[in-house]
């Protein structure tokens, strides 16, 4: 997984890719319910699974843009860089986890996460 993220994100070092994966997966874990965290962790490699599973759900869910802004503030990065990092990590996560899990996760999250997972953001039915 780490090498896929390193390639997708064009990170020059493994260490840089590790940091990005850690930050994004911890932030994602805070946005998921306990059941979603457990199910996603079961499909990810060991260290990635531990990063997701060890988080506690945030009391205030964030939109996709709010997720990027919050992560940028926490890490001192720019929104553009964090958006790139998030897309690199969550795109790989989506391919590993599979549509049968990622689709319901995206539906449960506030608007804006589909794009972060590398998917089209579809309008919700009224």
mmCIF file with all atom_site columns, N, CA and C in Angstrom, residues 24 26 42 47 59 62 98 101:
data_model
loop_
_atom_site.group_PDB
_atom_site.id
_atom_site.type_symbol
_atom_site.label_atom_id
_atom_site.label_alt_id
_atom_site.label_comp_id
_atom_site.label_asym_id
_atom_site.label_entity_id
_atom_site.label_seq_id
_atom_site.pdbx_PDB_ins_code
_atom_site.Cartn_x
_atom_site.Cartn_y
_atom_site.Cartn_z
_atom_site.occupancy
_atom_site.B_iso_or_equiv
_atom_site.pdbx_formal_charge
_atom_site.auth_seq_id
_atom_site.auth_comp_id
_atom_site.auth_asym_id
_atom_site.auth_atom_id
_atom_site.pdbx_PDB_model_num
ATOM 1  N N  . UNK A 1 24  ? -3.422  11.149 6.865  1.00 0.00 ? 24  UNK A N  1
ATOM 2  C CA . UNK A 1 24  ? -4.716  11.028 6.179  1.00 0.00 ? 24  UNK A CA 1
ATOM 3  C C  . UNK A 1 24  ? -5.563  9.922  6.799  1.00 0.00 ? 24  UNK A C  1
ATOM 4  N N  . UNK A 1 26  ? -5.425  8.651  9.859  1.00 0.00 ? 26  UNK A N  1
ATOM 5  C CA . UNK A 1 26  ? -5.892  9.044  11.193 1.00 0.00 ? 26  UNK A CA 1
ATOM 6  C C  . UNK A 1 26  ? -7.067  10.010 11.084 1.00 0.00 ? 26  UNK A C  1
ATOM 7  N N  . UNK A 1 42  ? -10.193 -4.029 8.518  1.00 0.00 ? 42  UNK A N  1
ATOM 8  C CA . UNK A 1 42  ? -10.065 -5.451 8.184  1.00 0.00 ? 42  UNK A CA 1
ATOM 9  C C  . UNK A 1 42  ? -9.580  -5.668 6.753  1.00 0.00 ? 42  UNK A C  1
ATOM 10 N N  . UNK A 1 47  ? -0.328  -1.937 9.440  1.00 0.00 ? 47  UNK A N  1
ATOM 11 C CA . UNK A 1 47  ? -0.116  -0.610 10.026 1.00 0.00 ? 47  UNK A CA 1
ATOM 12 C C  . UNK A 1 47  ? -1.222  0.361  9.627  1.00 0.00 ? 47  UNK A C  1
ATOM 13 N N  . UNK A 1 59  ? -16.989 14.411 17.019 1.00 0.00 ? 59  UNK A N  1
ATOM 14 C CA . UNK A 1 59  ? -18.346 14.783 17.412 1.00 0.00 ? 59  UNK A CA 1
ATOM 15 C C  . UNK A 1 59  ? -19.036 15.603 16.331 1.00 0.00 ? 59  UNK A C  1
ATOM 16 N N  . UNK A 1 62  ? -17.232 16.375 9.249  1.00 0.00 ? 62  UNK A N  1
ATOM 17 C CA . UNK A 1 62  ? -16.763 17.407 8.335  1.00 0.00 ? 62  UNK A CA 1
ATOM 18 C C  . UNK A 1 62  ? -17.144 17.061 6.899  1.00 0.00 ? 62  UNK A C  1
ATOM 19 N N  . UNK A 1 98  ? -12.333 -1.847 -1.942 1.00 0.00 ? 98  UNK A N  1
ATOM 20 C CA . UNK A 1 98  ? -13.366 -2.314 -2.858 1.00 0.00 ? 98  UNK A CA 1
ATOM 21 C C  . UNK A 1 98  ? -14.629 -1.468 -2.823 1.00 0.00 ? 98  UNK A C  1
ATOM 22 N N  . UNK A 1 101 ? -17.496 -1.719 -0.077 1.00 0.00 ? 101 UNK A N  1
ATOM 23 C CA . UNK A 1 101 ? -17.333 -1.035 1.214  1.00 0.00 ? 101 UNK A CA 1
ATOM 24 C C  . UNK A 1 101 ? -17.237 0.474  1.039  1.00 0.00 ? 101 UNK A C  1
#
